[in-house]
Short mmCIF file of C-alpha atoms in Angstrom, two decimals:
data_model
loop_
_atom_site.label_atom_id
_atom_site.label_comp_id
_atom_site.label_asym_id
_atom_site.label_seq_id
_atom_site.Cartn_x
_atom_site.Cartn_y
_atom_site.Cartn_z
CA UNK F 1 -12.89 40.76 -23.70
CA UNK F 2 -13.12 38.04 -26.37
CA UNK F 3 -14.68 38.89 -29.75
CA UNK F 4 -15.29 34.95 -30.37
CA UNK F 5 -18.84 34.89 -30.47
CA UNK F 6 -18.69 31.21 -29.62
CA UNK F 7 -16.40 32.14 -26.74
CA UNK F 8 -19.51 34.14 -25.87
CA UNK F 9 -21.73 31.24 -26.14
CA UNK F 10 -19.37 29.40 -24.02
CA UNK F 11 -18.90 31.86 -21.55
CA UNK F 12 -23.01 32.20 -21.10
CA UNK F 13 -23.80 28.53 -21.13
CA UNK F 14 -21.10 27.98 -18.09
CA UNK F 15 -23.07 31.22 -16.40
CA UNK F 16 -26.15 29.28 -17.05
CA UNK F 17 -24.85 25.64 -15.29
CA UNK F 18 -23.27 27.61 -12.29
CA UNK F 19 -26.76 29.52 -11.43
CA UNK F 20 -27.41 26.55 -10.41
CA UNK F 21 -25.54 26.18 -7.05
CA UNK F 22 -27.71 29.07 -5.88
CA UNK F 23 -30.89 27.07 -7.10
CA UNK F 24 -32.65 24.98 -9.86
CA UNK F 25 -33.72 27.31 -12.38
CA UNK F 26 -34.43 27.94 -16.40
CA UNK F 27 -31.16 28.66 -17.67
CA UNK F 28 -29.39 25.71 -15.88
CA UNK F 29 -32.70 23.75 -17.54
CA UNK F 30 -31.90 25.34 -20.80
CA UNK F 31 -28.06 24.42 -20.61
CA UNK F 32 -28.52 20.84 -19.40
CA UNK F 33 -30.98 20.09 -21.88
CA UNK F 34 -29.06 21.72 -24.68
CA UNK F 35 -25.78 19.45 -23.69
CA UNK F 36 -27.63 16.10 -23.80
CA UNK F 37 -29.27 17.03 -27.53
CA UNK F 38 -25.71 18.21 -28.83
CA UNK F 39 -23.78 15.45 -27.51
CA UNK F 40 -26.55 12.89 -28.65
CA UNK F 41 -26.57 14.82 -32.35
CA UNK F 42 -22.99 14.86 -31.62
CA UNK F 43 -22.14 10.85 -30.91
CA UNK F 44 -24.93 10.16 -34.01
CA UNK F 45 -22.81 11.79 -36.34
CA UNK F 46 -19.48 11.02 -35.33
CA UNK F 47 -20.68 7.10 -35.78
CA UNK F 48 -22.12 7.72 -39.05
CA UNK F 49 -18.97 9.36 -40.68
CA UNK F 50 -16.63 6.99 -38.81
CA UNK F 51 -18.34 3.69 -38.62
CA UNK F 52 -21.47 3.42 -40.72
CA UNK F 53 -20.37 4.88 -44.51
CA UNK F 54 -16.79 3.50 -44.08
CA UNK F 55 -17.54 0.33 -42.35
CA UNK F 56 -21.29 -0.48 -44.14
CA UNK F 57 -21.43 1.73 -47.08
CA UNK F 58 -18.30 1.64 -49.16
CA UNK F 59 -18.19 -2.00 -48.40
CA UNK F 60 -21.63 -2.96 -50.34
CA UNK F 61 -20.72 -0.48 -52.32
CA UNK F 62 -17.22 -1.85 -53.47
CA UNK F 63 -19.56 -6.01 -53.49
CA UNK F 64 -18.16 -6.62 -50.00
CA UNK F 65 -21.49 -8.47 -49.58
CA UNK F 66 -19.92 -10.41 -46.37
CA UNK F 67 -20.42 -6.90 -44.42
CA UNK F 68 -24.21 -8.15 -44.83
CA UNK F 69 -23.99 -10.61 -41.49
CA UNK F 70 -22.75 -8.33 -39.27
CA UNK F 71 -24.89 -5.66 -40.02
CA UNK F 72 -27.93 -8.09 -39.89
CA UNK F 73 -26.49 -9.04 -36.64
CA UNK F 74 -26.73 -5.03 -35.33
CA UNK F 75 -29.66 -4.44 -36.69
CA UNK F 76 -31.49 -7.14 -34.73
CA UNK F 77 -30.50 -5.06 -32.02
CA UNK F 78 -33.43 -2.92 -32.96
CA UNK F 79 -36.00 -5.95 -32.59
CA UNK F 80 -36.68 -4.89 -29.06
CA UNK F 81 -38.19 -1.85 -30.45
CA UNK F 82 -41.10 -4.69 -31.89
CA UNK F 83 -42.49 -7.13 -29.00
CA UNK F 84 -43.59 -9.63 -31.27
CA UNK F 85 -39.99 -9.96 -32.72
CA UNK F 86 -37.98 -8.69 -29.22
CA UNK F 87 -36.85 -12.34 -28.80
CA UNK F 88 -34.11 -12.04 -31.86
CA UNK F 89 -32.18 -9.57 -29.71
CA UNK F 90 -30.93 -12.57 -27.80
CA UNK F 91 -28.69 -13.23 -30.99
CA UNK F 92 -26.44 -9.89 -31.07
CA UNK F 93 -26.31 -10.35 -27.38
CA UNK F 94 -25.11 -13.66 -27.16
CA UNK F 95 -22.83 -13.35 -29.83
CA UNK F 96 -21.40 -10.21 -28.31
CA UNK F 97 -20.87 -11.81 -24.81
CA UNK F 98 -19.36 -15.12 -26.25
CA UNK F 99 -16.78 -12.72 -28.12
CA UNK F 100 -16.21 -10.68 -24.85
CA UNK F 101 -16.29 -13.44 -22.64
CA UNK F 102 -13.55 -15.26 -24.59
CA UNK F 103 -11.31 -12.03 -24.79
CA UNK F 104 -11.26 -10.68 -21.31
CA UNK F 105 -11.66 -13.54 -19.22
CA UNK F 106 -8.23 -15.13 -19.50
CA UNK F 107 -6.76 -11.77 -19.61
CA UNK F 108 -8.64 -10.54 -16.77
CA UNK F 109 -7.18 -13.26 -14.32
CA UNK F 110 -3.76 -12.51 -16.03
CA UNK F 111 -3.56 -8.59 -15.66
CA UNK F 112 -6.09 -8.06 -12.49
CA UNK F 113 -4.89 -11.01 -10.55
CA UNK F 114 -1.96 -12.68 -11.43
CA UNK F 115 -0.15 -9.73 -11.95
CA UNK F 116 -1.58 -7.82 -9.01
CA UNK F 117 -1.24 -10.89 -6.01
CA UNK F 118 2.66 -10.93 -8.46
CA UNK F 119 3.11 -7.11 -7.01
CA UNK F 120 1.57 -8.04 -3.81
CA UNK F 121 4.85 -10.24 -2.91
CA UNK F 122 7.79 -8.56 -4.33
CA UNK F 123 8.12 -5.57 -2.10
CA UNK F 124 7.63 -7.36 1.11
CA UNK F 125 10.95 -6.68 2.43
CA UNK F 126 10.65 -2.91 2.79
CA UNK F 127 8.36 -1.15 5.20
CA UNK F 128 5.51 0.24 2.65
CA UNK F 129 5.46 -3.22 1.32
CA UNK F 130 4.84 -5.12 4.68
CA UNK F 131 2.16 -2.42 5.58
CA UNK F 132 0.60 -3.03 1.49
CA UNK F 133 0.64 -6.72 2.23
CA UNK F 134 -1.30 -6.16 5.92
CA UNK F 135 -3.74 -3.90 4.03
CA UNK F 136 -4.16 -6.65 1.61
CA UNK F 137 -5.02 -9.61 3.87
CA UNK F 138 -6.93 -7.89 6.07
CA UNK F 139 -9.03 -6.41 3.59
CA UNK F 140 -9.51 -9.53 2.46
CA UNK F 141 -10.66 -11.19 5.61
CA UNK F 142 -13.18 -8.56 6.20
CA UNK F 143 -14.68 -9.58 2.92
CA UNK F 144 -14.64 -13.17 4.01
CA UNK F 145 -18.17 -13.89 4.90
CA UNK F 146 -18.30 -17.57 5.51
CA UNK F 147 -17.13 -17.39 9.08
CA UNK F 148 -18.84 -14.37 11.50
CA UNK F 149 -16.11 -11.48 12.64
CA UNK F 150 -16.05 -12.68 16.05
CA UNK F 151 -12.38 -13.44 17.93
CA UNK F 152 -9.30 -13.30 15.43
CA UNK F 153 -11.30 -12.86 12.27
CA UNK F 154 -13.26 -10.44 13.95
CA UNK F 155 -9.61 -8.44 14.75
CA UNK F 156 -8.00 -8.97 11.72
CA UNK F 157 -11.62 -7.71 10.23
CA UNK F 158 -11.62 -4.85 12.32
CA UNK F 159 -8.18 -3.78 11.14
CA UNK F 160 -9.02 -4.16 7.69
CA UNK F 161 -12.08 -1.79 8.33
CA UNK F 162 -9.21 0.70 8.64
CA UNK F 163 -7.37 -0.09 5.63
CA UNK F 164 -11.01 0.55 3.77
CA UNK F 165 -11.55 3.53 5.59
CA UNK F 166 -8.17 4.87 4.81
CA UNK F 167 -8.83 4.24 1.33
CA UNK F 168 -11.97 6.35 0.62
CA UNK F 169 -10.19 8.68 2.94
CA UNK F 170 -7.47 9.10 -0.01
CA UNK F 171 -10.49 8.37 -3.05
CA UNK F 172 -12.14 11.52 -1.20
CA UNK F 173 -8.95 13.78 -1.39
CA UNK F 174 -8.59 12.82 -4.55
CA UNK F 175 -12.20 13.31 -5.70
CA UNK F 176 -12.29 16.87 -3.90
CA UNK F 177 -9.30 17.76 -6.07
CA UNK F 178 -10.60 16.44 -9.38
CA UNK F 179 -14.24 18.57 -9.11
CA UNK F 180 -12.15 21.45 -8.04
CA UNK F 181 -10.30 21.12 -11.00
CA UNK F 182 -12.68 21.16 -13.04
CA UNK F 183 -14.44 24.40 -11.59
CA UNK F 184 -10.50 26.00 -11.48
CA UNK F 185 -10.78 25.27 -15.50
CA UNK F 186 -14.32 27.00 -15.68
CA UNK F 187 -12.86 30.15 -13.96
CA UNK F 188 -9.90 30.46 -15.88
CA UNK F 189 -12.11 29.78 -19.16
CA UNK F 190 -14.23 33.39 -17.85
CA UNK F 191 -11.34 34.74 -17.04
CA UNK F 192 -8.99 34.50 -19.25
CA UNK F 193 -10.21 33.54 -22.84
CA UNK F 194 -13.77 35.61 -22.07
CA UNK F 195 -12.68 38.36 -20.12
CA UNK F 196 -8.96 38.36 -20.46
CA UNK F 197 -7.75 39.41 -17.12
CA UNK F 198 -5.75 36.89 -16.33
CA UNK F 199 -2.80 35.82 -18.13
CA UNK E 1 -28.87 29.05 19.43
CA UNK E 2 -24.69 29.15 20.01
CA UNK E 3 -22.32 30.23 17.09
CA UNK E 4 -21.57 26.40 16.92
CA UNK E 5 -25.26 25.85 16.66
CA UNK E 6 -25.94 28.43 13.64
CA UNK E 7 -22.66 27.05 11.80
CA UNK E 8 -23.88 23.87 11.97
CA UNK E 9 -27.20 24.59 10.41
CA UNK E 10 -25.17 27.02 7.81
CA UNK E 11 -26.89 27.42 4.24
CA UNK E 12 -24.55 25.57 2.08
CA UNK E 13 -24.10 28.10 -0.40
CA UNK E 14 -21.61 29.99 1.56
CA UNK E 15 -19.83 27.02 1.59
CA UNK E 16 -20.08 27.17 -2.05
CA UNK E 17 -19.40 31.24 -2.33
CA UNK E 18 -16.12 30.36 0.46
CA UNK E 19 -15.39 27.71 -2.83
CA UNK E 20 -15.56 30.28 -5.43
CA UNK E 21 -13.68 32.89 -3.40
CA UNK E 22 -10.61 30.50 -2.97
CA UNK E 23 -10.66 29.64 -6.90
CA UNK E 24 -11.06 33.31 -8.03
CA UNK E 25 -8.71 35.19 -5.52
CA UNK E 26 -5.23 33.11 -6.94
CA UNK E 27 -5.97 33.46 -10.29
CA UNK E 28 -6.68 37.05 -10.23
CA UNK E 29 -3.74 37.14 -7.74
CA UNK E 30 -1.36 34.41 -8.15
CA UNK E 31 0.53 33.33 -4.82
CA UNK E 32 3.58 31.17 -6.54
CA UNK E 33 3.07 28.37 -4.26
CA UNK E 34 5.79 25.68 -4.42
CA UNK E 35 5.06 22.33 -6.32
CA UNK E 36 7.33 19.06 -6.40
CA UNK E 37 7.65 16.43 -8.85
CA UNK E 38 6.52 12.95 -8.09
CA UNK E 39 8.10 9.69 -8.84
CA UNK E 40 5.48 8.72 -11.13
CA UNK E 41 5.63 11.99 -13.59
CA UNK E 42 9.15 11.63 -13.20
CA UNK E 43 9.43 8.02 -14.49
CA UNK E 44 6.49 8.89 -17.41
CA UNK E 45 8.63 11.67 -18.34
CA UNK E 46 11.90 9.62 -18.21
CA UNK E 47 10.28 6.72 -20.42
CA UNK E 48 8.89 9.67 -22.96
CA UNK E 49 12.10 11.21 -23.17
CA UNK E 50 14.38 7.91 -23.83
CA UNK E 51 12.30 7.28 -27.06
CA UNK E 52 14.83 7.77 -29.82
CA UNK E 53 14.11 10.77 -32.32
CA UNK E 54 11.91 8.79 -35.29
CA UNK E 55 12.48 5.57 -33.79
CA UNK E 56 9.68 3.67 -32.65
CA UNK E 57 6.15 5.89 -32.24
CA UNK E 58 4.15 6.76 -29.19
CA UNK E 59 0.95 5.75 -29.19
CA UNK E 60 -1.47 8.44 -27.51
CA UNK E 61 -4.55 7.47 -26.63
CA UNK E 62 -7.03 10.61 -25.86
CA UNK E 63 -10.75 9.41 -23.98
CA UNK E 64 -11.75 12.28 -22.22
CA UNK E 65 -14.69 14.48 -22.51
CA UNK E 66 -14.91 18.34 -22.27
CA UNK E 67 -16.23 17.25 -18.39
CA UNK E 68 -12.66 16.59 -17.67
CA UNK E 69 -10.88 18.37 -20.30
CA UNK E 70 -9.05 20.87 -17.40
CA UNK E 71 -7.41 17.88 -15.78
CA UNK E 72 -6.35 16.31 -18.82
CA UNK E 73 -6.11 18.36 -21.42
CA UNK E 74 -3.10 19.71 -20.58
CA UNK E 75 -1.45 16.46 -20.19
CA UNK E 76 -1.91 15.53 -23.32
CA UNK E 77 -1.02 18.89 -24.75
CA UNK E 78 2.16 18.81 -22.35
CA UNK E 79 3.25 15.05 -23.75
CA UNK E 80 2.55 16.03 -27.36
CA UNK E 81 4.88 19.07 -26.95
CA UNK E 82 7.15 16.81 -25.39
CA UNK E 83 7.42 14.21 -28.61
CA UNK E 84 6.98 16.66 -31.04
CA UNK E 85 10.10 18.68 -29.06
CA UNK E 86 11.97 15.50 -29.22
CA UNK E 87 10.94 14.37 -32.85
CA UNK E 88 9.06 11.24 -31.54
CA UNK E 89 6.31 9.99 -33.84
CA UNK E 90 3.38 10.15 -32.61
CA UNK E 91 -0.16 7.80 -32.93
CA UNK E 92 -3.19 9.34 -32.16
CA UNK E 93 -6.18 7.52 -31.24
CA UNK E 94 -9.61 7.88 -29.20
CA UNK E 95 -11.04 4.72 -28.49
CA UNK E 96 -15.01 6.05 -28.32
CA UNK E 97 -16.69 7.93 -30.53
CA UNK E 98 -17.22 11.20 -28.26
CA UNK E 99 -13.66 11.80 -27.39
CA UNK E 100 -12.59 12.41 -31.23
CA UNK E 101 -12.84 15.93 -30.78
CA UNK E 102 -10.95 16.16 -28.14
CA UNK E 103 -8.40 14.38 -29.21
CA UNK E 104 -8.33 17.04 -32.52
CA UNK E 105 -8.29 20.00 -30.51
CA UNK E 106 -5.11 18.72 -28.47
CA UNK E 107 -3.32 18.25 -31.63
CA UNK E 108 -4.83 21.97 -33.62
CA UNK E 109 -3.41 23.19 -30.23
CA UNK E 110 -0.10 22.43 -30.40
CA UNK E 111 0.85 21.26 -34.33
CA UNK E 112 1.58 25.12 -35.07
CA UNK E 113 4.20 25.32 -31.96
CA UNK E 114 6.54 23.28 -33.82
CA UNK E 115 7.41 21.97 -37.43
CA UNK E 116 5.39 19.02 -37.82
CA UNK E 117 3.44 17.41 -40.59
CA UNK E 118 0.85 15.01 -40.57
CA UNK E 119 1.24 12.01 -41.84
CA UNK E 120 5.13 12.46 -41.40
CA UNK E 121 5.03 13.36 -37.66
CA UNK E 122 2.02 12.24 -36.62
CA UNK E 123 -0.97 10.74 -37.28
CA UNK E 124 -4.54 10.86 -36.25
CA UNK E 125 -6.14 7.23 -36.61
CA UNK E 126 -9.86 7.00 -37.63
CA UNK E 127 -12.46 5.91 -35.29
CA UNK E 128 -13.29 2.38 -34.99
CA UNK E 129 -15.63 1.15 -32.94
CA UNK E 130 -15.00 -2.01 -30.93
CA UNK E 131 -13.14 -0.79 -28.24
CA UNK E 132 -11.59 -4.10 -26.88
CA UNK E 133 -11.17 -5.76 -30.52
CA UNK E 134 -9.19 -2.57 -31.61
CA UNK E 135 -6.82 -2.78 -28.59
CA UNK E 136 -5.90 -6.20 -29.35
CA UNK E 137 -5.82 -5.65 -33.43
CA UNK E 138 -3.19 -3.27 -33.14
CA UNK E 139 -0.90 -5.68 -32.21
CA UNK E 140 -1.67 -8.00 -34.95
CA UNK E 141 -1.83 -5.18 -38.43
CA UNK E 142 -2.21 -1.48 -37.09
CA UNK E 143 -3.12 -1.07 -41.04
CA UNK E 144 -5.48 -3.52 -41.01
CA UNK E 145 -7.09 -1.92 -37.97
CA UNK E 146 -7.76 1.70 -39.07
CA UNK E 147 -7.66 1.46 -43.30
CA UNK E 148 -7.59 5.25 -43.08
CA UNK E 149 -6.57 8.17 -40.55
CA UNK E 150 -9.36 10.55 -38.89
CA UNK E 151 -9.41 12.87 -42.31
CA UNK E 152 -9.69 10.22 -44.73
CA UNK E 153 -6.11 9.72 -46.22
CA UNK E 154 -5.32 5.74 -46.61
CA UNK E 155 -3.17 4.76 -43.76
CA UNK E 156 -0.64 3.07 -46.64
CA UNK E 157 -0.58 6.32 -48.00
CA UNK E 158 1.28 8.13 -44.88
CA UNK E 159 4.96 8.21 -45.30
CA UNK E 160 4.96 7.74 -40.99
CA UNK E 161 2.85 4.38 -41.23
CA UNK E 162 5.37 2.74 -43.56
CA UNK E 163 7.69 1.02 -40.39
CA UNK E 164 4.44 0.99 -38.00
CA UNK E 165 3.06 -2.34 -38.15
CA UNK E 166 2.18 -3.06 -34.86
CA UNK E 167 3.27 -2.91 -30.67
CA UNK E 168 6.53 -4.17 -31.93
CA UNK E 169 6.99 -0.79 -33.70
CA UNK E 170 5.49 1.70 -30.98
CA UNK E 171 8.01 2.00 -27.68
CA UNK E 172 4.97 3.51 -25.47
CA UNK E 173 1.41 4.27 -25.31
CA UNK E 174 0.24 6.61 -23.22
CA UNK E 175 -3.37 6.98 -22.59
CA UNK E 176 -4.98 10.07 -21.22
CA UNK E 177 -7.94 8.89 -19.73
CA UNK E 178 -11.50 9.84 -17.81
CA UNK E 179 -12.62 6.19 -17.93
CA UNK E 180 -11.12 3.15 -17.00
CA UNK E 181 -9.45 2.83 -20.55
CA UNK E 182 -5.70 2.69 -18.67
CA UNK E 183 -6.64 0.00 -16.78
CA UNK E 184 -7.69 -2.09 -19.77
CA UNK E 185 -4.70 -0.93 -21.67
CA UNK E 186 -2.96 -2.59 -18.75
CA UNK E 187 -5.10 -5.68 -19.21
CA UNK E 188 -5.60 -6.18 -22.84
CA UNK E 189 -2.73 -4.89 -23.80
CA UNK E 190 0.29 -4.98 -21.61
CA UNK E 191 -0.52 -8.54 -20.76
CA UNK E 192 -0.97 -9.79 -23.91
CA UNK E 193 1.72 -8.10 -26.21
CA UNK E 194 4.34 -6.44 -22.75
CA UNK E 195 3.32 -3.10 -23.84
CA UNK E 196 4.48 -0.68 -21.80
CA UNK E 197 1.55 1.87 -20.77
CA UNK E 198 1.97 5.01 -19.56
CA UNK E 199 -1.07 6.66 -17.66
CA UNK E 200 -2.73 10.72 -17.68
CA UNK E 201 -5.64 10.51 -15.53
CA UNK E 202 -7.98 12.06 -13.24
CA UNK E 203 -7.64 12.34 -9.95
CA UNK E 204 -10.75 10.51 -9.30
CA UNK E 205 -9.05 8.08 -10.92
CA UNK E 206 -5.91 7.90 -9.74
CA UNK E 207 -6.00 6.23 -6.50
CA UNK E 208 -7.38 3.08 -8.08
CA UNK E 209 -4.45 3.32 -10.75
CA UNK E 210 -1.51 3.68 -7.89
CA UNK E 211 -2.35 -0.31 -7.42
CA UNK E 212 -1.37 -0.67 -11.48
CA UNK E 213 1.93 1.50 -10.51
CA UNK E 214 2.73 -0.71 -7.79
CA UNK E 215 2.35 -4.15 -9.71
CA UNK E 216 4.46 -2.40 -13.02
CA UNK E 217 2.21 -2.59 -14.97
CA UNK E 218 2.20 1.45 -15.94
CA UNK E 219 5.51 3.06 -16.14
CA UNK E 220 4.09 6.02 -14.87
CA UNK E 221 1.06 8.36 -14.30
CA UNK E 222 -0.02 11.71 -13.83
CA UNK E 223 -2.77 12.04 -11.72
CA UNK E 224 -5.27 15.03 -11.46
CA UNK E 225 -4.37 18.66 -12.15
CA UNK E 226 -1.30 18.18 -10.07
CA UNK E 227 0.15 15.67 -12.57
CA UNK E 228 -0.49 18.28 -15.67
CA UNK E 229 1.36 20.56 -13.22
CA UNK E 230 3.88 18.50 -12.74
CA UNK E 231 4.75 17.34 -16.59
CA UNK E 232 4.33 21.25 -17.79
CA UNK E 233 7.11 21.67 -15.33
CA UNK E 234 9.16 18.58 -16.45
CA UNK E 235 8.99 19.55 -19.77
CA UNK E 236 9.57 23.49 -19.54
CA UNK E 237 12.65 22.52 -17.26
CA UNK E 238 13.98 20.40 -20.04
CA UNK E 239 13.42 23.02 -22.47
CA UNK E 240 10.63 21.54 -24.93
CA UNK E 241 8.20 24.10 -24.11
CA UNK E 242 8.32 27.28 -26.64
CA UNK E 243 8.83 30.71 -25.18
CA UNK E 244 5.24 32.21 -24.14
CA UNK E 245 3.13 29.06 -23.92
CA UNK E 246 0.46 28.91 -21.27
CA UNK E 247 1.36 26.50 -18.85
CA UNK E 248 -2.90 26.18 -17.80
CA UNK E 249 -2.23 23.51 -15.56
CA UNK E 250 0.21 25.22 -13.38
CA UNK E 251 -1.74 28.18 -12.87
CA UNK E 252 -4.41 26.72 -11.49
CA UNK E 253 -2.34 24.84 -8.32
CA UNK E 254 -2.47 28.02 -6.73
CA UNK E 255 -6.44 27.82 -6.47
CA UNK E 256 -5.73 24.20 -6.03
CA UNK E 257 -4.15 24.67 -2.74
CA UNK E 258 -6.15 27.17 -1.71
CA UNK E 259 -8.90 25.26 -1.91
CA UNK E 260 -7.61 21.99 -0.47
CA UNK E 261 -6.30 24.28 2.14
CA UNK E 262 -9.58 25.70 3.05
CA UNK E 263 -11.17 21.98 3.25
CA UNK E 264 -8.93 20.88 5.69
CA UNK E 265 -10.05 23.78 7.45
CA UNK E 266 -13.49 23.10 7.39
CA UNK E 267 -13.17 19.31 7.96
CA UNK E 268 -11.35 19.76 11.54
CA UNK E 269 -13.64 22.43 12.10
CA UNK E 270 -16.53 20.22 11.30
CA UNK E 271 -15.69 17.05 13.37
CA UNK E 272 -14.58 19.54 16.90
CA UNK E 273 -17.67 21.46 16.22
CA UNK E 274 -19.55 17.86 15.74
CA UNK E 275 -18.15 16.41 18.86
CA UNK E 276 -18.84 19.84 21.17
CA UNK E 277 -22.59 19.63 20.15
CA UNK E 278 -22.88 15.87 20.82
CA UNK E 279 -21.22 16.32 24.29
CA UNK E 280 -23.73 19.30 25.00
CA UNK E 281 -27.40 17.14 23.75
#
């Protein structure tokens, strides 16, 4: 067994979350809430050593007084936290969704369509890529809702339903393997660094 | 009430204990079952391992939480042995402010296996927030970006950072990601600079990435546990790994299987038993 006493903490707090697949009870209470006030204390401080002193601080400190705008700018963020004054969030916002808008729109046509419809036609020729290119288009028309599903839309529709269904088929295989994952990583936590049975 | 009938109504916690049972039993008693190598790890590994020793760096990019640190932190423990095996340099970076530990621990983990030094070998850059803006600023001044690395130390200052201006000077980077971080990678930066991106993610993940594989816009992925597997393999086969190192990824595949094994059990059994009870009513 591990002498780590913070193994030990470990090692009880995943006890704690797991008693909860028999039912709700205190110690999964106890361990959820603890998680959400750690990783809040957690994301607060990591911010304020990494973005506030270097970014704010040291700048007014070293009479980089330009520092002043931006920060004015984040801190109007706060306004909603005054009714009376709530309105001047409107101007962090809109600044930040000009600058966003104006970064990821262009690039989001280039590298999530262009690119993609681009890899859509290049592999027609072998058989994975005429089956990708069916999945495609008929996905496509099933999501085409200005004419009703009825005679060839309605077919071409239908066989798109399959190409969906095929896909959460494979999202669910993959999910199922990702949470059991994470449980394999659990057990092998207990049982190896806690207990040290396993190798 | 019919056997069908009572297993129908079954208190899901058996399913649950049935769960546990399959995850406990091959780690306590491991069965060896066989594992393959995909294209995809194959073609990561293969772009990894044509970086020239202290050529141009590898950019690693770590944005996972401890929530999905058992998929993917041994992929990015597995690719740092890999560079630091191979004398790549390599860039370390978390994009959000929760992942920095993370992204520490994979490093403490593996800087003692091997004769590295920060600052020479690698280097841990400082948070900055702005997620998008610090994508696309790396590719303009990579100083100008992050002034100092994650201890404090001014980025001129590292002996590493002295050739590493920007994409022009890094040949990969390979994010290991929970979030949809590779994708924008793809977007942001492959598009705008023809970065190559190479992709650790999990397998929830991964089957809206394969779309990303297909168009070329990653080189390659690992996806899930089964990609950790897979590059621990790669890079114990090649002979990076030391002698004794845990390989945590590919001791779990047996529990893996078993598991996956037992859910296609239970989901044939499920849709006969469904269709016998509908005929009956």
């Amino acid at each position: 067994m591990s002498t780590n006493l913070w193994v030990w903490a470990a090692a009880f707090l995943t006890l704690c979350v797991l008693t909860f697949l028999y039912k709700d009870n205190p110690f999964f209470k106890f361990a959820e809430h603890l998680l959400v006030g750690v990783s809040l204390g957690y994301i607060i401080s990591i911010y304020y050593h990494n973005s506030f002193i270097p970014m704010v601080w040291e700048p007014l400190l070293n009479k980089e007084f330009i520092i002043i705008i931006p920060t004015l700018l984040g801190l109007l963020s706060f306004s909603v936290m005054v009714p009376k004054y709530s309105w001047f969030v409107r101007y962090p916002i809109a600044f930040t969704i000009g600058v966003w808008s104006g970064i990821s729109i262009p690039r989001n046509f280039q590298g999530l369509i262009f690119e993609q419809v681009q890899g859509t036609l290049i592999t027609t020729l072998t058989v994975s890529g005429i089956i990708m290119v069916i999945g495609v288009i008929t996905t496509v028309v099933y999501f085409y809702f200005s004419a009703e599903h009825k005679g060839a839309i309605g077919g071409v529709a239908r066989i798109g339903i399959w190409f969906i269904m095929l896909a959460f088929g494979a999202g669910f295989g993959y999910t199922v393997m990702a949470r059991v994952s994470l449980l394999i990583g659990r057990m092998q936590f207990l049982l190896h660094d806690w207990l040290r049975i396993i190798r | 009430m019919n056997v069908l009938e009572k297993l129908a109504s079954i208190d899901r916690r058996y399913i649950f204990l049935l769960v546990g049972l399959c995850v406990l039993i091959p780690l306590l008693l491991p069965f060896g079952l066989p594992t393959y190598t995909t294209k995809h790890a194959q073609n990561l590994f293969n772009e990894i391992d044509s970086i020239p020793p202290d050529g141009p760096a590898l950019l690693l990019a770590i944005d996972f939480a401890p929530s999905t640190a058992p998929e993917l932190m041994p992929m990015a423990r597995a690719i740092l042995r890999h560079c630091f095996a191979k004398n790549i340099r390599v860039l370390v970076l978390a994009l959000y402010a929760q992942y920095t530990g993370m992204a520490e621990m994979a490093l403490a983990s593996v800087i003692d296996e091997y004769d590295v030094k920060n600052g020479e070998d690698y280097v841990y850059l400082m948070f900055v927030p702005g997620y998008y803006a610090v994508m696309l600023s790396i590719g303009e001044d990579i100083h100008r970006t992050f002034p100092e690395d994650f201890y404090g130390n001014p980025i001129d200052s590292l002996p590493m950072m002295r050739d590493i201006h920007n994409y022009d000077d890094i040949a990969l980077v390979a994010t290991v990601s929970s979030t949809v971080s590779p994708r924008d990678w793809a977007v942001y930066v492959g598009t705008s600079y023809h970065q190559k991106i190479g992709v650790g993610c999990t397998a929830v993940s991964a089957a809206e990435f394969y779309a990303f594989l297909q168009s070329g816009q990653f080189v390659g992925m690992l996806g899930g546990l089964k990609g950790a597997a897979e590059y621990e393999d790669l890079i114990e086969k090649h002979g990076y790994t030391k002698k004794g190192i845990r390989k945590v990824a590919s001791i779990g595949m047996d529990a893996q299987s078993a598991v996956h094994l037992m859910m296609i059990a239970l989901v044939i059994f499920g849709n006969i038993a469904f269709f016998i009870l509908r005929r009956k009513k």
